[in-house]
Steps between C-alpha positions, in 0.01 A plus 500: 500500500562769236439459130717719281587570140856620448612658171770728362318597184410848629862604548696588809579137583276241664184632665193356667233554239214343699472357851236377737455589782615851421834634626625163616791474255536866399360833627153595381371861509155386615626276779681601818626157608870422463625225271580152625847523350724734299439413136809688380725257685361193323388645164800355317385151601132555423577651158832330424727497199365339186704181546334439839144532371271210405558323832364520856660740749460534875630782718478519879507836674364646824325173594323460165559279196434649155424234240509587133566377149652784293425490129687679223324545164701627204343695213683783325181639345262480795723613788696825509791330675477193277398292800235491771576354844222439749453296816183418691598427861336352805630594844465265796658479842851360490423203728190391304501193275539639149476207256132561418563872439800427277279296267240778497759764407637284218150452359424872518820570305401257225147640466611864497774422248247348261259790556773759429632324189155447350300803621746758644317459831780646712631765263150622425386511862477879497242475221274251668338598829221355706271692737657523844342356810339728761529811280212735433429624151690818418780433750846613395645146487236366267694215340701205636749304286414138425828384648422680827172308506691180426733560794211565734299197385796263529579632848144479630405165345818313592484625859128432544441190288843362405404521132389746236358513148558834326411579140769724351344524157281304264795274421682476834393387845711460815422194712691452826464260791725464803548136588619407847862389508532123541793392718754270337383139493746255658652238275331159530764226522438123472558452875249766607161403641209713372249558779156621400376800698162468326306199378659441158214276389270803522748746349605291200230434240478361149623825347838478672816353351483121461818449704352698789183291488700179492727573795240659728395171671862439605567846645426397857775674701691170526625417150795693362497618139706209365264255672195682363649472149547127551148443633336710227725362223600851403845638423656662807570824312131534410401443862746771610342740251150413620598550865657833399159609373335383823750718685422801280129469579581445870336160507797320656816565698821299490614295799789264565449127510377377837744253656536368853875508451488873418590781739281802569579809707308810615526828311504843671123500447470242779489796738174612342350159580553563872274807506269468198198306622345489153817338360506252790141397435565476125794264550313296761196464274704374205741278695260338745369149455127538446408280797730677743482833674841665467596803706678788332766477772588148386533619139727790594716276717528242222623756245762640737653153546590475130866587449815443296653157543170339604318304231123485502521133596720583799263783595211251514702251705566772761126522573294229332188609686471792260377256233175472695419863429653615172542374145873543444476560125234768540690645795812549284302619197310776682824608668668539162201680348482750787877557490568402861731208411723418205659189354871455569657362182812290455755580231826344383811653350807342347838597643730582209810462719411156634588176324222436251301177526466329164140462385418130475159529334303726271292606802815612681605701197158663489525570873821699450303761305300588812795535739547875477314600815196643322284187463308375803457132578135508389603614153777240472280214624223576252742551210687174566202297633684441827385494862647754745658217700668355192625842391644579842671162514662554160622847591642401837699222338690758295792691649475785250143604590379721785137494613344800674156640587346843473 
């Protein structure tokens, strides 16, 4: 990572005024290393036109990403060119997650803007020097600009500690902290089943949101969100919001409703189950009936027999002896959590070219809204308070509807 200040106030176009480490963005007489990239090729983006300032910029070159926030300050009396453009940049590898650094760059721009407007911190940098590090008294380079020190401190502290606190003056202080990027949280729908990966009764205390406290006893890996709302006498939307927070804190994951009429099939990860003994033992431990001793070979064989077109009920009928060794619900749940199986969903779509079947009830009219091929049976059943068998019967009685699985 390189920390730079770019400015055109000294004439001759944009230049690198300060950088750390030295000679990483522009040649340095005291450093023999070559630069990471050619600054002249990207200078017009780092110090852009005035109408592009006051907003974040990112430039990728030579495998690196330069993040900045150019600022243009106008003052006809203070600046010889009537304006002062500067940009404090951070440089990271192009393939690195950059959201945390973008926020840091934006904050640096705000703090330096205030410091320049109120105290001429940037313009007066030549007048304010601090003693350099590792320099003996009387050495030729006896003074180091404050902004050079700022670049070095930001670079060292963010790399070593992920945060920094730097006092720029008596009135201004720079506080930065790099927060780990949180992956997007999946949307919690009424038909989803929240499954606790920790003991929620221990995680949720009296300081938490009242809705979270109220629904916690019903988050058991069996009830879907709409059912939890009904049991807790809470609005479904509030339960969805509470589950969303559980997801953010990684307290739960979302599963599909468990049904014996549902179909499950192996994912490509099933191959890992064949050779990963730790995964085999993990699945066997969670799926086994406590009083039985279940071999890992039986677990592997059972997962490979799941397939398209075979419901869970039919799978059990094929070999009922398996019920002596495994708990079917836990068997399916651990398979979903470990990514070795997935739920095959049913969908329905309305054929616009076929003769339309007149809706005979309000429920049929509501059903038509879900016949676009994007709503699974679980979603439709929960929304219309209908069993899967009843839904399938209604759809198959209509000539203008096609049912498919994926």
